[in-house]
Tab-separated table of C-alpha atoms in Angstrom:
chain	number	residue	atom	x	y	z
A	636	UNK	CA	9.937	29.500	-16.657
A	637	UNK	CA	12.628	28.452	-18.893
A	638	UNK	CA	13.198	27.165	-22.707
A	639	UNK	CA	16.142	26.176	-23.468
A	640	UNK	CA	16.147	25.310	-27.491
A	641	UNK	CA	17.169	27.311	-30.694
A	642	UNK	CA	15.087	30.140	-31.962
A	643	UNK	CA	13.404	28.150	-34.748
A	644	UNK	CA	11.134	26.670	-37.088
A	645	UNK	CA	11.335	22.962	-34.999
A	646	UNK	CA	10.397	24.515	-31.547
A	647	UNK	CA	7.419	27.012	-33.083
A	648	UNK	CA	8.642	30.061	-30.412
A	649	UNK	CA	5.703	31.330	-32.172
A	650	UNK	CA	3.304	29.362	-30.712
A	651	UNK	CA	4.803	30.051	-27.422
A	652	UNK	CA	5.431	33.524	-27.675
A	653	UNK	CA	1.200	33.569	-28.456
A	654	UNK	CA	0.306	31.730	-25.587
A	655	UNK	CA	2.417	33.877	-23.553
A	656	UNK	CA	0.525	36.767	-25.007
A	657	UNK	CA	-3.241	35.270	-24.046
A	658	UNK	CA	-1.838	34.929	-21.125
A	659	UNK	CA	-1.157	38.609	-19.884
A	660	UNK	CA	-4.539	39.230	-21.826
A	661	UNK	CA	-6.283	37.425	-19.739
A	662	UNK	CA	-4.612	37.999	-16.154
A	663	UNK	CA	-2.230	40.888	-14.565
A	664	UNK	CA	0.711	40.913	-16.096
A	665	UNK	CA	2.012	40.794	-12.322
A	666	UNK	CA	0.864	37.065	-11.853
A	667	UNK	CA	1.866	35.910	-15.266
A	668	UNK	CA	5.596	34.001	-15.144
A	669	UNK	CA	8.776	35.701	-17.009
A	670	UNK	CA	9.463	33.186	-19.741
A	671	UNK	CA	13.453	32.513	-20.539
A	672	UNK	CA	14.676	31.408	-23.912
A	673	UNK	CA	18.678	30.781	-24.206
A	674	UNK	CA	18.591	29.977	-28.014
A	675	UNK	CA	19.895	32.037	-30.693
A	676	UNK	CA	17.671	32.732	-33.429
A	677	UNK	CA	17.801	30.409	-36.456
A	678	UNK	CA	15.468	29.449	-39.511
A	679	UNK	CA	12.261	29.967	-39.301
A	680	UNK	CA	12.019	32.118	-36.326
A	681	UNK	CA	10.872	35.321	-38.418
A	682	UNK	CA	7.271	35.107	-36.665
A	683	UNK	CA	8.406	34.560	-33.240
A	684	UNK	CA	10.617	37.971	-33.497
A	685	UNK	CA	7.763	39.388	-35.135
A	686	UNK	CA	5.095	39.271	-32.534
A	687	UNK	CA	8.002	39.943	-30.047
A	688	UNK	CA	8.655	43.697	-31.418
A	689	UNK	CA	4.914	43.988	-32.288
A	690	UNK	CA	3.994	43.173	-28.237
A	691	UNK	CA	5.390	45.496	-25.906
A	692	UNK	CA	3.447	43.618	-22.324
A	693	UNK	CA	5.472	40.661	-24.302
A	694	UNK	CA	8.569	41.872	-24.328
A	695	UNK	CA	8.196	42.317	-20.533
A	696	UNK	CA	7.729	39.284	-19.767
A	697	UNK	CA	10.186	37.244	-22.414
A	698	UNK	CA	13.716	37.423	-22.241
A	699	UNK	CA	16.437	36.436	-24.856
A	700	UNK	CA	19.664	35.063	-23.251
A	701	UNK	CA	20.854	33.306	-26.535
A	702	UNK	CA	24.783	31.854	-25.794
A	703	UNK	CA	23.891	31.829	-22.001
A	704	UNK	CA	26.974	30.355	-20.025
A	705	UNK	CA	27.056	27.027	-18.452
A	706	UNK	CA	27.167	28.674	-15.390
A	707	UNK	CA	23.854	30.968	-15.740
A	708	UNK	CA	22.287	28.039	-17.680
A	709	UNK	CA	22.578	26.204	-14.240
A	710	UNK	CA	21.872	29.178	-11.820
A	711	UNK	CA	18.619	29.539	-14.675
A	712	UNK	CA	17.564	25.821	-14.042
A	713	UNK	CA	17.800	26.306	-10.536
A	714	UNK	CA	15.453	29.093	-9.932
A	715	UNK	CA	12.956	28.294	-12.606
A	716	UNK	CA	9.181	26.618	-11.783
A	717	UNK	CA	9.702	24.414	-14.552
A	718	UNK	CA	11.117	24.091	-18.192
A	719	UNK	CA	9.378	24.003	-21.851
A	720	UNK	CA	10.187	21.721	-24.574
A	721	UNK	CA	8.444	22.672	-27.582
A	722	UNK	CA	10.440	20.228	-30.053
A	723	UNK	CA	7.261	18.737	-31.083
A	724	UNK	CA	6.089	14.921	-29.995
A	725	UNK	CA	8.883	12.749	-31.189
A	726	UNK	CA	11.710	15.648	-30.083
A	727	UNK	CA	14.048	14.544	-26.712
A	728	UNK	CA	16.903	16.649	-26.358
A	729	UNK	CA	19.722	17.135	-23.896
A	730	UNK	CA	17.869	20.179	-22.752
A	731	UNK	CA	14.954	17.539	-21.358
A	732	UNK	CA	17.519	15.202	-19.557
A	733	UNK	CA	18.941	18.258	-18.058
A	734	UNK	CA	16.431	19.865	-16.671
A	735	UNK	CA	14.702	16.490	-14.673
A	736	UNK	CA	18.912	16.615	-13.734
A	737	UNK	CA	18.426	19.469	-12.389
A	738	UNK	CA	14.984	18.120	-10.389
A	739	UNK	CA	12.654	20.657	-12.701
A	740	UNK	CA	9.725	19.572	-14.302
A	741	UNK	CA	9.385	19.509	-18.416
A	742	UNK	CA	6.264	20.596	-20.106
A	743	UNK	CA	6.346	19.266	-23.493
A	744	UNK	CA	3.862	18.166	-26.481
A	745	UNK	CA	2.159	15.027	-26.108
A	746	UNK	CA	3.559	11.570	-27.563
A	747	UNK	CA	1.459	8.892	-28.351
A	748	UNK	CA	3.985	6.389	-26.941
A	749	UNK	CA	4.973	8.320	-23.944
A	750	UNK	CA	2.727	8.811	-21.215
A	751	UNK	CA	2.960	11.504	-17.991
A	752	UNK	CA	5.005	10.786	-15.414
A	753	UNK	CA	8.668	11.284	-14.067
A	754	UNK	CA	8.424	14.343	-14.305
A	755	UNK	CA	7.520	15.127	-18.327
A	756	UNK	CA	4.076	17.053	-18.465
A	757	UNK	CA	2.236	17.526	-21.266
A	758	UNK	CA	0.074	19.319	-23.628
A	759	UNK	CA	-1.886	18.761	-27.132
A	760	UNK	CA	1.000	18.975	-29.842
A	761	UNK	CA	0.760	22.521	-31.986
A	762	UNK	CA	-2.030	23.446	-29.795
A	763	UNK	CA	-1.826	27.086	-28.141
A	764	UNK	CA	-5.111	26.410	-26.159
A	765	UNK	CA	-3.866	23.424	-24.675
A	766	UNK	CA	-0.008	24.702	-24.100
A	767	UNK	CA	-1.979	27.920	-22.088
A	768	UNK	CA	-4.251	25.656	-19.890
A	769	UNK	CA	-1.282	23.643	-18.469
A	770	UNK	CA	0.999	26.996	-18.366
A	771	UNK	CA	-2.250	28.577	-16.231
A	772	UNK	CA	-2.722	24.971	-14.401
A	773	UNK	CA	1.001	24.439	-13.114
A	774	UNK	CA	1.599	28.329	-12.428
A	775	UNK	CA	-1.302	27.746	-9.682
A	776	UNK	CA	-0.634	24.966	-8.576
A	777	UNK	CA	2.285	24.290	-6.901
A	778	UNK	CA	0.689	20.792	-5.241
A	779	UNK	CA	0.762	19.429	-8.507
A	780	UNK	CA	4.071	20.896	-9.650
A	781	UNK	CA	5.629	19.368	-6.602
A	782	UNK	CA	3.888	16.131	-7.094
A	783	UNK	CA	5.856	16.241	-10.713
A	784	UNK	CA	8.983	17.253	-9.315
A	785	UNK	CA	9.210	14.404	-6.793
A	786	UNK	CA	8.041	11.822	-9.717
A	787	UNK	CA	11.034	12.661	-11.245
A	788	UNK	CA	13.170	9.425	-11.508
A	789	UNK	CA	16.935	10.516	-10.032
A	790	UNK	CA	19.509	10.765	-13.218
A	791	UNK	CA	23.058	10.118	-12.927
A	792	UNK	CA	25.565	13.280	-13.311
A	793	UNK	CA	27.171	12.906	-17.120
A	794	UNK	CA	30.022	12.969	-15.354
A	795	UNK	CA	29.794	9.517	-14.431
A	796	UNK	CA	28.065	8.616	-17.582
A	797	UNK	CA	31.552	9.940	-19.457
A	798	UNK	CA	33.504	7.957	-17.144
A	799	UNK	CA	31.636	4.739	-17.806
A	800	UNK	CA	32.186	5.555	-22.240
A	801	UNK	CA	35.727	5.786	-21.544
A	802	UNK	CA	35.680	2.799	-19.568
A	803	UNK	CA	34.408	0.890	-21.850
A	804	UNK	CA	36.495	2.300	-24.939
A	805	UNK	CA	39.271	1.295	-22.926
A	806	UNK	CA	38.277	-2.188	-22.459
A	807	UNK	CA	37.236	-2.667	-26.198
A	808	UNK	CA	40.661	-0.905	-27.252
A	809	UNK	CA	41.924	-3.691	-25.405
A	810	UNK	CA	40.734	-6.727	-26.508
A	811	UNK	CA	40.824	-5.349	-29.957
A	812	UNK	CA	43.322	-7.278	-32.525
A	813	UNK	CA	45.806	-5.696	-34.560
A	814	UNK	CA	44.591	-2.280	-36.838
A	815	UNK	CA	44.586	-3.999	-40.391
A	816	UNK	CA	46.334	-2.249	-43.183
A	817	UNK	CA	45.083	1.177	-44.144
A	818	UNK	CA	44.269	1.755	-47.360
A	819	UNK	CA	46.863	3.943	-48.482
A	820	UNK	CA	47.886	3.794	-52.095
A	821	UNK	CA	51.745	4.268	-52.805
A	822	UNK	CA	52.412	7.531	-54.443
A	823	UNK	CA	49.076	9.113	-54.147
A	824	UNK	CA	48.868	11.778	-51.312
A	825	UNK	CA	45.947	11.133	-48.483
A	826	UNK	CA	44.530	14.278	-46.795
A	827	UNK	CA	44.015	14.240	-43.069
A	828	UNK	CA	41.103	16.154	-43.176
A	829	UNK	CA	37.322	16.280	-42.557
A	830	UNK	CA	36.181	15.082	-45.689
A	831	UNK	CA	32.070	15.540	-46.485
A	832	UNK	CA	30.736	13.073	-48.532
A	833	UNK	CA	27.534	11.570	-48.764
A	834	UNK	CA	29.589	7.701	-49.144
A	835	UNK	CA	31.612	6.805	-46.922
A	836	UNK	CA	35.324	5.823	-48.032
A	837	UNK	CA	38.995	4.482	-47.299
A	838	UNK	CA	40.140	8.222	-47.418
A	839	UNK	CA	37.892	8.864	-44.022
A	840	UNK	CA	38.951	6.088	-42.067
A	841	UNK	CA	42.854	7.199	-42.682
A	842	UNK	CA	42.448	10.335	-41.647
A	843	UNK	CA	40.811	9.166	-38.504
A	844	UNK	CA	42.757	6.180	-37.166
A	845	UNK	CA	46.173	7.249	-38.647
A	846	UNK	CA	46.426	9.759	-36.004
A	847	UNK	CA	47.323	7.787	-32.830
A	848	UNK	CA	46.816	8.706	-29.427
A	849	UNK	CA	45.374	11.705	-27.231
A	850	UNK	CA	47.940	14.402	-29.014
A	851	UNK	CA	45.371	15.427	-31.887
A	852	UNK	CA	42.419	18.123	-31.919
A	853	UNK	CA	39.619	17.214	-34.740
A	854	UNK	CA	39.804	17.093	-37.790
A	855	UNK	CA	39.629	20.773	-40.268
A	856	UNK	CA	38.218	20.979	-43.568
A	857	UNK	CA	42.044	22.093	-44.451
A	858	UNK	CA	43.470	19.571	-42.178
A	859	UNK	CA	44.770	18.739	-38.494
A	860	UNK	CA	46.418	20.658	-35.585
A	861	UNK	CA	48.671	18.671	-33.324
A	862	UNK	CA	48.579	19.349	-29.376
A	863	UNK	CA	51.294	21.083	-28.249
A	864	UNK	CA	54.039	18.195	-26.976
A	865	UNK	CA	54.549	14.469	-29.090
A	866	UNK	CA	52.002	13.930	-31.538
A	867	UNK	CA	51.990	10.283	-33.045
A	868	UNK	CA	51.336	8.783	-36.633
A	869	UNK	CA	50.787	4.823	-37.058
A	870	UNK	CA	50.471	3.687	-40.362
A	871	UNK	CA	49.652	-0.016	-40.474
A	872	UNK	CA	50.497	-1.343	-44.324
A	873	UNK	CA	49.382	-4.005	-46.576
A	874	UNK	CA	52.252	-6.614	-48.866
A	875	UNK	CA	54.711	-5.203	-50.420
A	876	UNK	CA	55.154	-2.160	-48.045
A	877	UNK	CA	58.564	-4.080	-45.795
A	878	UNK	CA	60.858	-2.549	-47.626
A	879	UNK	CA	62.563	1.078	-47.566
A	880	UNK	CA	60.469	3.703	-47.898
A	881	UNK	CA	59.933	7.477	-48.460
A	882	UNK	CA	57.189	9.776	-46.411
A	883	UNK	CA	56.277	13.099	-47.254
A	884	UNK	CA	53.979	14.988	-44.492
A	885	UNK	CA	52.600	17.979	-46.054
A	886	UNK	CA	52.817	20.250	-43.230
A	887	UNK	CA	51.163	23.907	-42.132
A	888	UNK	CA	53.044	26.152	-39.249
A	889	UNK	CA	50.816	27.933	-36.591
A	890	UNK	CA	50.398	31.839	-36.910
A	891	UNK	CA	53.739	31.947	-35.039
A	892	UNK	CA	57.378	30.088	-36.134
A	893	UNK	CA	57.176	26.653	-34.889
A	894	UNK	CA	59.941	24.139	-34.753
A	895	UNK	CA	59.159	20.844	-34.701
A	896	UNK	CA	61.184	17.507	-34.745
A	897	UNK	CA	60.125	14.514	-37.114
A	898	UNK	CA	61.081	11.225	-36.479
A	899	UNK	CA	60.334	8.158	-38.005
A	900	UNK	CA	60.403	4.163	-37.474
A	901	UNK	CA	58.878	0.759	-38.011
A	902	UNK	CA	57.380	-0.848	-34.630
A	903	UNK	CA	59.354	-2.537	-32.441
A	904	UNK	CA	62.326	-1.262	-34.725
A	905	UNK	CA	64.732	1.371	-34.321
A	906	UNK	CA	63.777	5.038	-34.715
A	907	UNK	CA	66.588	6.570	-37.104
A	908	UNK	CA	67.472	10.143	-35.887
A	909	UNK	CA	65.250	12.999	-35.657
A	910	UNK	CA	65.323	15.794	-38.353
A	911	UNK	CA	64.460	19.498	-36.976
A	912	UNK	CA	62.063	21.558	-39.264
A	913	UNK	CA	61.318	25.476	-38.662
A	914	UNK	CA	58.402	26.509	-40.093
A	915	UNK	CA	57.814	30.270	-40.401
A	916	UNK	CA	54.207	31.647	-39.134
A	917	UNK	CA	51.345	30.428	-41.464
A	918	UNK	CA	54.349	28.471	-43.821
A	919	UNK	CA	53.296	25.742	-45.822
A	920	UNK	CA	55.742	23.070	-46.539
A	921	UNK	CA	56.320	19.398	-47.625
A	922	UNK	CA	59.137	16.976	-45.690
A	923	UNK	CA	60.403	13.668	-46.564
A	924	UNK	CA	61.034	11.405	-44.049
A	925	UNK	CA	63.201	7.784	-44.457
A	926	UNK	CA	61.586	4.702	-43.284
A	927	UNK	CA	63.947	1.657	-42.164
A	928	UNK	CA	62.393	-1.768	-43.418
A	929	UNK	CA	60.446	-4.042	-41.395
A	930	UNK	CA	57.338	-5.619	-40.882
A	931	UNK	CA	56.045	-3.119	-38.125
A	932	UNK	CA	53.185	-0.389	-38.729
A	933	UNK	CA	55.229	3.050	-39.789
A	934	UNK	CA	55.480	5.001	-36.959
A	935	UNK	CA	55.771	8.882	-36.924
A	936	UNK	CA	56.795	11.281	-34.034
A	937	UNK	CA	55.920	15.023	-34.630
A	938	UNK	CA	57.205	17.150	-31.341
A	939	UNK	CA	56.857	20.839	-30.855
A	940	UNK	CA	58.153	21.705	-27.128
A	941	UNK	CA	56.416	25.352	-27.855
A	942	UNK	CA	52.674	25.903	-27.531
A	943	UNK	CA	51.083	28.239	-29.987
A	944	UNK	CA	47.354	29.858	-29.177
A	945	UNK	CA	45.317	30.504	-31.644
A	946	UNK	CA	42.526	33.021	-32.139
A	947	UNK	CA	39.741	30.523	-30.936
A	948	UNK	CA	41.182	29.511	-28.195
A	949	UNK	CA	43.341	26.416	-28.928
A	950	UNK	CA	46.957	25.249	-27.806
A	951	UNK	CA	48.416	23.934	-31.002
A	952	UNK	CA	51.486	22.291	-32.335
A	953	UNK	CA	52.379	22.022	-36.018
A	954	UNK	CA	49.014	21.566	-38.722
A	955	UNK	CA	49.471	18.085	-41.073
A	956	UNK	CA	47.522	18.546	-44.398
A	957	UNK	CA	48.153	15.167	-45.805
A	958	UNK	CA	50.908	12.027	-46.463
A	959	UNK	CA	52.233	10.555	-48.927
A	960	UNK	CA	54.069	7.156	-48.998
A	961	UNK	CA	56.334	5.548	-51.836
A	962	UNK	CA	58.315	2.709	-51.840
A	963	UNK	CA	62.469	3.432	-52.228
A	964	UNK	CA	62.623	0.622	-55.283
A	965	UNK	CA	59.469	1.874	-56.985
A	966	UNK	CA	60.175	4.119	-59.821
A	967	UNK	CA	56.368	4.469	-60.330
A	968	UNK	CA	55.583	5.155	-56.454
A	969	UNK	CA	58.256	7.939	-56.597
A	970	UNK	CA	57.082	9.601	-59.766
A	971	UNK	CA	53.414	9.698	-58.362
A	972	UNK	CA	54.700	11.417	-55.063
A	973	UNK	CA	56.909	14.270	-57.121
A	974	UNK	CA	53.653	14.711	-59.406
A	975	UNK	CA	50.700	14.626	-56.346
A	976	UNK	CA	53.015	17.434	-54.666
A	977	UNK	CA	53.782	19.198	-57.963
A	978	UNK	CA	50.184	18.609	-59.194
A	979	UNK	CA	46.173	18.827	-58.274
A	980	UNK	CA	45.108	15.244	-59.210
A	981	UNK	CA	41.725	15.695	-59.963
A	982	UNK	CA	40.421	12.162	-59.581
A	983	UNK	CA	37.357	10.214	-57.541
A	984	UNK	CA	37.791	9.159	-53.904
A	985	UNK	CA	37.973	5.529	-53.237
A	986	UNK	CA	34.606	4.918	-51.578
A	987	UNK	CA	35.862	1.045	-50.330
């Protein structure tokens, strides 16, 4: 049998891991089921481990696979009777959907508003009793386990389910009007980062629909890595922004040197010529860019040809910490850009 849920306070492993116990009490040890659990151990599962070293006939019979691959995580779902859910009554998690995917029964605690059938089983919520009695009653019965599996109602692959989200990002994308003007205040810097805050403000929708296109990982808490290739800025801003301006793009290199060419325009305008910037490993640095005039969103271009790994695994180009953008007539926007690079600004974030 197989569990596949976090080592935790929410899924009571305890309970299990005593039920499982009664069990071999009560029969051979030879007839009872191995029981499978791919979680890793998390708060609150001091009394599952517990009982586990205090029960040697349990520990030969439960096994701890926690960071399982997808590939034995599918070779587990195959050859299992059937899978246990112990998230409590109101709990559905992806582990459920995937294992009536994979055509395997789910034993789970008992929800008022959701009755047996299609393949869900249940038993008394925070009851051990009742969780052993269906364990004992499925395990010899395979009439009635079969009768569950083939009442399980055929889900489609999430394949197909991913296909039909992009689809229909696509389409919305596409009737969408223009992106209105971000919020971005002349002078002051804006980090492109993952920014946690109870309130949501202008500063998080920047730093998630200035970057453009596919070229982007996710967001840091220090910032943003670019994919390896043309990465893309598009800066949509309010009145008073046609004119000339100045854009600073505080920018972090990979942990090896990393060239990268900047280039900047307005839509539909002409892109002045690109400016080449080496940045050593690990090198922070700020670059100004000039923007042209014109009514178009800003438009940014950072390419790095080379591809740099990084420990975890990722293909990067250049990391972008933040902008900053100023207006060419503005003595005040200027002065506020030389003092947000110079200085920390300790001041509120914007929460419209």
């Amino acid at each position: 049998m197989l569990c596949v849920a976090p080592l935790d306070a929410a899924h009571d492993h305890r309970l299990v891991f005593g039920a499982w116990l009664e069990w071999l009490r009560r029969r051979d040890a030879a007839s009872v089921p191995d029981l499978v659990c791919t979680g890793a151990p998390g708060w609150g599962a001091e009394a599952a481990l517990a009982l586990l070293d205090n029960a040697p006939t349990l520990r030969g019979k439960v096994h701890l696979l926690p960071g399982a691959s997808e590939a034995m995580l599918d070779a587990l779902y195959r050859q299992c009777l059937f899978t246990l859910h112990n998230g409590g009554p109101a709990r559905w998690s992806g582990a459920v959907t995937d294992s009536l995917a994979h055509g395997k029964p789910v034993l789970m605690p008992a929800a008022g508003d959701q009755p047996p059938g299609g393949g869900l089983l249940h038993f008394e919520a925070g009851s051990e009793p009742s969780l052993l009695a269906a364990l004992e009653a499925l395990s010899s019965d395979p009439a009635a386990l079969e009768q569950a599996r083939v009442a399980i109602v055929p889900l489609r692959p999430w394949a197909d389910v991913a296909a039909d989200i992009m689809a229909e990002a696509g389409r919305l994308a596409a009737e969408a009007g223009p992106t209105p003007p971000l919020p971005l205040r002349p002078g002051y810097r804006t980090p492109l980062r993952r920014l946690r805050h109870r309130h949501q403000h202008s500063a998080m929708a920047v730093a998630e629909t200035a970057r453009a296109g596919t070229q982007w990982h996710a967001l840091e808490e220090w910032g943003v890595w670019s994919r390896p290739g043309a990465a893309r800025l598009s800066l949509p801003l309010g009145e008073g922004m046609a004119g000339a301006l100045h854009l600073e793009l505080d920018l972090r290199g990979p942990p090896q040197d990393q060239a990268v060419a900047l280039q900047a325009r307005r839509k539909g305008g002409k892109a002045l010529p690109a400016i080449e910037v080496v940045l050593p490993a690990g090198a922070e640095r700020t670059v100004t860019l000039a923007v042209p005039p014109g009514d178009g969103a800003v438009e940014v271009l950072l390419d790095c040809a080379r591809a740099v790994p990084l420990p975890e695994g990722l293909r990067v180009g250049i990391g972008l910490r933040a902008l900053c953008v100023a207006r060419d007539d503005s003595m005040e926007d200027r002065l506020a850009m030389l003092e947000s690079r110079r200085f920390k600004v300790v001041e509120a974030l914007p929460r419209g």
